Amino acid sequence: MVEPAADRAYAVTKELVLTGELPGGHLFSEGEIAERLGISRTPVREAFLRLQAEDLLTLIPKRGAVVVPVPPGEAEDVLDAREAIETAAVRRLAARGGIEEAVERLRAALVVQEGHAERDDLAAFAEADESFHRAIVEAGGNKLTMRFYVTLADRQRRMSMHALGPGPTPYEVVLTDHLGLLRKVEQADVPGFGAALREHLDRTHRQ
């Protein structure tokens, strides 16, 4: 089944924004995306409208679109929410059981992330970073917090791309931190996990 042109334009443009290839404040046109994909401007315009609704783009009549920068204070809001949600997930997991299954999923996610680090694929590494932390939340089994956490995914990816580049990418620091978080989950050490998560976020995002 052929993917609709508007969906292709939406997916490609969103990926360019989330990976930072189109940075905050950058002005670009419908024609640039249309030419890149070999489609008309009409589906691109539809894609831009969807991205504007998600607060990723601001449309400027007759000029194109500007990538919305991450608002001041949003990063700290996201980090606070992540701390609360991920720690609560581990607390619930420790109480209800299922530690072994959760650890198995986290190990698999970590292997994937290690592969991206070996290939120096920053965009894939950042996506895998979000997947690792989302696996922690999913393990908690709270559908309400899971739905909320998913809404943070795009913001998390933009933050990760900003935190991990430019300059030497601290792959080993992130992977070591993730292994430490995995071990705290394996030990059902909720206070230890909370402290390790806070240190991890401080090291990767708050410096």
mmCIF file of C-alpha atoms in Angstrom:
data_model
loop_
_atom_site.group_PDB
_atom_site.id
_atom_site.type_symbol
_atom_site.label_atom_id
_atom_site.label_comp_id
_atom_site.label_asym_id
_atom_site.label_seq_id
_atom_site.Cartn_x
_atom_site.Cartn_y
_atom_site.Cartn_z
ATOM 1 C CA MET A 1 0.000 0.000 0.000
ATOM 2 C CA VAL A 2 1.429 3.368 -1.061
ATOM 3 C CA GLU A 3 1.810 5.884 1.745
ATOM 4 C CA PRO A 4 -0.182 9.088 1.098
ATOM 5 C CA ALA A 5 2.020 12.007 0.043
ATOM 6 C CA ALA A 6 0.861 14.162 2.953
ATOM 7 C CA ASP A 7 1.839 11.451 5.436
ATOM 8 C CA ARG A 8 5.264 11.117 3.806
ATOM 9 C CA ALA A 9 5.786 14.871 3.959
ATOM 10 C CA TYR A 10 4.674 14.927 7.582
ATOM 11 C CA ALA A 11 6.965 12.058 8.628
ATOM 12 C CA VAL A 12 10.023 13.389 6.789
ATOM 13 C CA THR A 13 9.625 16.992 7.952
ATOM 14 C CA LYS A 14 8.986 15.934 11.539
ATOM 15 C CA GLU A 15 12.090 13.745 11.519
ATOM 16 C CA LEU A 16 14.176 16.654 10.193
ATOM 17 C CA VAL A 17 12.918 18.818 13.070
ATOM 18 C CA LEU A 18 13.337 16.212 15.805
ATOM 19 C CA THR A 19 16.868 15.302 14.728
ATOM 20 C CA GLY A 20 17.879 18.946 14.546
ATOM 21 C CA GLU A 21 18.677 18.895 10.830
ATOM 22 C CA LEU A 22 16.130 21.709 10.730
ATOM 23 C CA PRO A 23 17.091 23.594 13.930
ATOM 24 C CA GLY A 24 14.951 25.917 15.996
ATOM 25 C CA GLY A 25 14.412 29.253 14.256
ATOM 26 C CA HIS A 26 15.178 27.862 10.795
ATOM 27 C CA LEU A 27 12.962 29.150 7.968
ATOM 28 C CA PHE A 28 12.221 26.797 5.081
ATOM 29 C CA SER A 29 9.624 26.488 2.359
ATOM 30 C CA GLU A 30 7.033 24.010 1.189
ATOM 31 C CA GLY A 31 8.935 23.855 -2.085
ATOM 32 C CA GLU A 32 12.083 22.527 -0.390
ATOM 33 C CA ILE A 33 10.231 19.569 1.084
ATOM 34 C CA ALA A 34 8.188 19.015 -2.092
ATOM 35 C CA GLU A 35 11.347 18.903 -4.201
ATOM 36 C CA ARG A 36 13.065 16.601 -1.729
ATOM 37 C CA LEU A 37 10.194 14.089 -1.925
ATOM 38 C CA GLY A 38 9.235 14.632 -5.559
ATOM 39 C CA ILE A 39 5.661 15.632 -4.741
ATOM 40 C CA SER A 40 3.481 18.722 -5.136
ATOM 41 C CA ARG A 41 3.236 21.458 -2.534
ATOM 42 C CA THR A 42 -0.370 20.673 -1.586
ATOM 43 C CA PRO A 43 0.390 17.601 0.584
ATOM 44 C CA VAL A 44 3.375 19.442 2.074
ATOM 45 C CA ARG A 45 1.073 22.291 3.100
ATOM 46 C CA GLU A 46 -1.176 19.740 4.823
ATOM 47 C CA ALA A 47 1.824 18.259 6.607
ATOM 48 C CA PHE A 48 2.963 21.704 7.741
ATOM 49 C CA LEU A 49 -0.463 22.399 9.219
ATOM 50 C CA ARG A 50 -0.282 19.163 11.233
ATOM 51 C CA LEU A 51 3.154 20.069 12.521
ATOM 52 C CA GLN A 52 1.978 23.555 13.431
ATOM 53 C CA ALA A 53 -0.817 21.957 15.491
ATOM 54 C CA GLU A 54 1.891 19.997 17.333
ATOM 55 C CA ASP A 55 3.798 23.224 18.078
ATOM 56 C CA LEU A 56 6.783 22.151 15.986
ATOM 57 C CA LEU A 57 6.328 24.714 13.202
ATOM 58 C CA THR A 58 5.019 28.250 12.847
ATOM 59 C CA LEU A 59 3.632 29.000 9.381
ATOM 60 C CA ILE A 60 4.430 32.332 7.771
ATOM 61 C CA PRO A 61 2.146 33.244 4.841
ATOM 62 C CA LYS A 62 3.942 33.371 1.456
ATOM 63 C CA ARG A 63 7.289 32.538 3.077
ATOM 64 C CA GLY A 64 7.082 29.031 4.498
ATOM 65 C CA ALA A 65 7.537 27.722 8.011
ATOM 66 C CA VAL A 66 9.839 28.381 10.953
ATOM 67 C CA VAL A 67 10.918 25.596 13.290
ATOM 68 C CA VAL A 68 9.684 26.423 16.785
ATOM 69 C CA PRO A 69 12.624 26.466 19.230
ATOM 70 C CA VAL A 70 12.278 24.543 22.485
ATOM 71 C CA PRO A 71 10.568 27.093 24.788
ATOM 72 C CA PRO A 72 12.530 28.309 27.845
ATOM 73 C CA GLY A 73 11.703 26.163 30.845
ATOM 74 C CA GLU A 74 10.152 23.336 28.830
ATOM 75 C CA ALA A 75 13.204 21.116 29.158
ATOM 76 C CA GLU A 76 13.101 21.301 32.961
ATOM 77 C CA ASP A 77 9.360 20.579 32.922
ATOM 78 C CA VAL A 78 9.940 17.483 30.795
ATOM 79 C CA LEU A 79 12.763 16.256 33.033
ATOM 80 C CA ASP A 80 10.669 16.693 36.189
ATOM 81 C CA ALA A 81 7.816 14.756 34.582
ATOM 82 C CA ARG A 82 10.164 11.998 33.478
ATOM 83 C CA GLU A 83 11.647 11.607 36.952
ATOM 84 C CA ALA A 84 8.241 11.289 38.539
ATOM 85 C CA ILE A 85 6.783 8.919 35.947
ATOM 86 C CA GLU A 86 9.778 6.597 35.569
ATOM 87 C CA THR A 87 10.381 6.298 39.311
ATOM 88 C CA ALA A 88 6.684 5.616 39.913
ATOM 89 C CA ALA A 89 6.815 2.911 37.234
ATOM 90 C CA VAL A 90 9.697 1.139 38.971
ATOM 91 C CA ARG A 91 7.935 1.453 42.329
ATOM 92 C CA ARG A 92 4.829 -0.163 40.877
ATOM 93 C CA LEU A 93 6.869 -2.827 39.105
ATOM 94 C CA ALA A 94 8.646 -3.746 42.342
ATOM 95 C CA ALA A 95 5.286 -4.071 44.105
ATOM 96 C CA ARG A 96 3.402 -6.068 41.477
ATOM 97 C CA GLY A 97 6.173 -8.262 40.103
ATOM 98 C CA GLY A 98 7.453 -8.825 36.586
ATOM 99 C CA ILE A 99 11.019 -7.694 37.254
ATOM 100 C CA GLU A 100 12.628 -10.437 35.130
ATOM 101 C CA GLU A 101 10.552 -9.632 32.059
ATOM 102 C CA ALA A 102 11.228 -5.919 32.443
ATOM 103 C CA VAL A 103 14.969 -6.479 32.791
ATOM 104 C CA GLU A 104 14.972 -8.663 29.682
ATOM 105 C CA ARG A 105 13.301 -5.890 27.674
ATOM 106 C CA LEU A 106 15.705 -3.286 29.003
ATOM 107 C CA ARG A 107 18.720 -5.433 28.151
ATOM 108 C CA ALA A 108 17.419 -5.836 24.603
ATOM 109 C CA ALA A 109 16.868 -2.077 24.305
ATOM 110 C CA LEU A 110 20.376 -1.451 25.603
ATOM 111 C CA VAL A 111 21.891 -3.808 23.017
ATOM 112 C CA VAL A 112 20.109 -1.883 20.263
ATOM 113 C CA GLN A 113 21.424 1.402 21.626
ATOM 114 C CA GLU A 114 24.958 0.018 21.877
ATOM 115 C CA GLY A 115 24.767 -0.907 18.197
ATOM 116 C CA HIS A 116 23.832 2.654 17.248
ATOM 117 C CA ALA A 117 26.747 3.957 19.339
ATOM 118 C CA GLU A 118 29.174 1.648 17.547
ATOM 119 C CA ARG A 119 27.942 3.009 14.200
ATOM 120 C CA ASP A 120 28.070 6.594 15.521
ATOM 121 C CA ASP A 121 24.442 7.075 14.473
ATOM 122 C CA LEU A 122 23.408 9.953 16.703
ATOM 123 C CA ALA A 123 19.796 10.199 15.498
ATOM 124 C CA ALA A 124 19.175 6.483 15.987
ATOM 125 C CA PHE A 125 20.956 6.583 19.351
ATOM 126 C CA ALA A 126 18.678 9.401 20.533
ATOM 127 C CA GLU A 127 15.612 7.472 19.380
ATOM 128 C CA ALA A 128 16.862 4.362 21.179
ATOM 129 C CA ASP A 129 17.446 6.480 24.286
ATOM 130 C CA GLU A 130 13.765 7.405 24.331
ATOM 131 C CA SER A 131 12.816 3.757 23.705
ATOM 132 C CA PHE A 132 14.891 2.577 26.685
ATOM 133 C CA HIS A 133 13.220 4.982 29.073
ATOM 134 C CA ARG A 134 9.783 4.287 27.608
ATOM 135 C CA ALA A 135 10.335 0.562 28.281
ATOM 136 C CA ILE A 136 10.756 1.414 31.968
ATOM 137 C CA VAL A 137 7.422 3.220 32.017
ATOM 138 C CA GLU A 138 5.678 0.436 30.091
ATOM 139 C CA ALA A 139 6.973 -2.081 32.628
ATOM 140 C CA GLY A 140 5.064 -0.235 35.344
ATOM 141 C CA GLY A 141 1.793 -1.141 33.648
ATOM 142 C CA ASN A 142 0.018 2.170 34.293
ATOM 143 C CA LYS A 143 -1.850 2.946 31.066
ATOM 144 C CA LEU A 144 -2.682 6.504 32.076
ATOM 145 C CA THR A 145 0.902 7.542 32.748
ATOM 146 C CA MET A 146 2.037 5.623 29.679
ATOM 147 C CA ARG A 147 -0.247 7.681 27.440
ATOM 148 C CA PHE A 148 1.058 10.875 28.995
ATOM 149 C CA TYR A 149 4.669 9.745 28.675
ATOM 150 C CA VAL A 150 4.195 9.046 24.972
ATOM 151 C CA THR A 151 3.188 12.692 24.475
ATOM 152 C CA LEU A 152 6.644 13.671 25.761
ATOM 153 C CA ALA A 153 8.443 11.502 23.186
ATOM 154 C CA ASP A 154 8.990 14.200 20.548
ATOM 155 C CA ARG A 155 10.240 16.687 23.118
ATOM 156 C CA GLN A 156 12.575 14.067 24.574
ATOM 157 C CA ARG A 157 14.117 13.319 21.189
ATOM 158 C CA ARG A 158 14.784 16.993 20.479
ATOM 159 C CA MET A 159 16.324 17.377 23.922
ATOM 160 C CA SER A 160 18.502 14.289 23.429
ATOM 161 C CA MET A 161 19.787 15.502 20.070
ATOM 162 C CA HIS A 162 20.660 18.842 21.663
ATOM 163 C CA ALA A 163 22.321 17.224 24.689
ATOM 164 C CA LEU A 164 24.344 14.693 22.677
ATOM 165 C CA GLY A 165 25.670 17.056 20.008
ATOM 166 C CA PRO A 166 27.529 18.948 18.711
ATOM 167 C CA GLY A 167 30.971 17.876 19.839
ATOM 168 C CA PRO A 168 32.101 14.427 20.940
ATOM 169 C CA THR A 169 29.019 12.371 21.677
ATOM 170 C CA PRO A 170 29.150 10.865 25.212
ATOM 171 C CA TYR A 171 27.789 7.495 24.125
ATOM 172 C CA GLU A 172 29.660 5.597 26.841
ATOM 173 C CA VAL A 173 28.384 7.925 29.571
ATOM 174 C CA VAL A 174 24.771 7.366 28.538
ATOM 175 C CA LEU A 175 25.207 3.609 28.101
ATOM 176 C CA THR A 176 26.911 3.284 31.493
ATOM 177 C CA ASP A 177 24.098 5.255 33.114
ATOM 178 C CA HIS A 178 21.486 3.072 31.421
ATOM 179 C CA LEU A 179 23.213 -0.088 32.632
ATOM 180 C CA GLY A 180 23.140 1.371 36.134
ATOM 181 C CA LEU A 181 19.416 2.077 35.842
ATOM 182 C CA LEU A 182 18.822 -1.453 34.585
ATOM 183 C CA ARG A 183 20.617 -2.890 37.621
ATOM 184 C CA LYS A 184 18.514 -0.799 39.995
ATOM 185 C CA VAL A 185 15.385 -2.164 38.320
ATOM 186 C CA GLU A 186 16.768 -5.700 38.571
ATOM 187 C CA GLN A 187 17.352 -5.159 42.299
ATOM 188 C CA ALA A 188 13.884 -3.600 42.732
ATOM 189 C CA ASP A 189 15.732 -0.707 44.387
ATOM 190 C CA VAL A 190 13.222 2.114 43.982
ATOM 191 C CA PRO A 191 15.099 4.806 45.982
ATOM 192 C CA GLY A 192 18.337 3.815 44.252
ATOM 193 C CA PHE A 193 16.672 4.005 40.853
ATOM 194 C CA GLY A 194 15.258 7.448 41.599
ATOM 195 C CA ALA A 195 18.667 8.752 42.643
ATOM 196 C CA ALA A 196 20.407 7.167 39.637
ATOM 197 C CA LEU A 197 17.810 8.573 37.250
ATOM 198 C CA ARG A 198 18.227 12.067 38.684
ATOM 199 C CA GLU A 199 22.006 11.847 38.311
ATOM 200 C CA HIS A 200 21.611 10.559 34.753
ATOM 201 C CA LEU A 201 19.307 13.406 33.730
ATOM 202 C CA ASP A 202 21.498 15.960 35.495
ATOM 203 C CA ARG A 203 24.560 14.670 33.664
ATOM 204 C CA THR A 204 22.981 14.473 30.212
ATOM 205 C CA HIS A 205 20.486 17.358 30.209
ATOM 206 C CA ARG A 206 20.985 19.781 33.082
ATOM 207 C CA GLN A 207 24.649 20.678 32.631
#
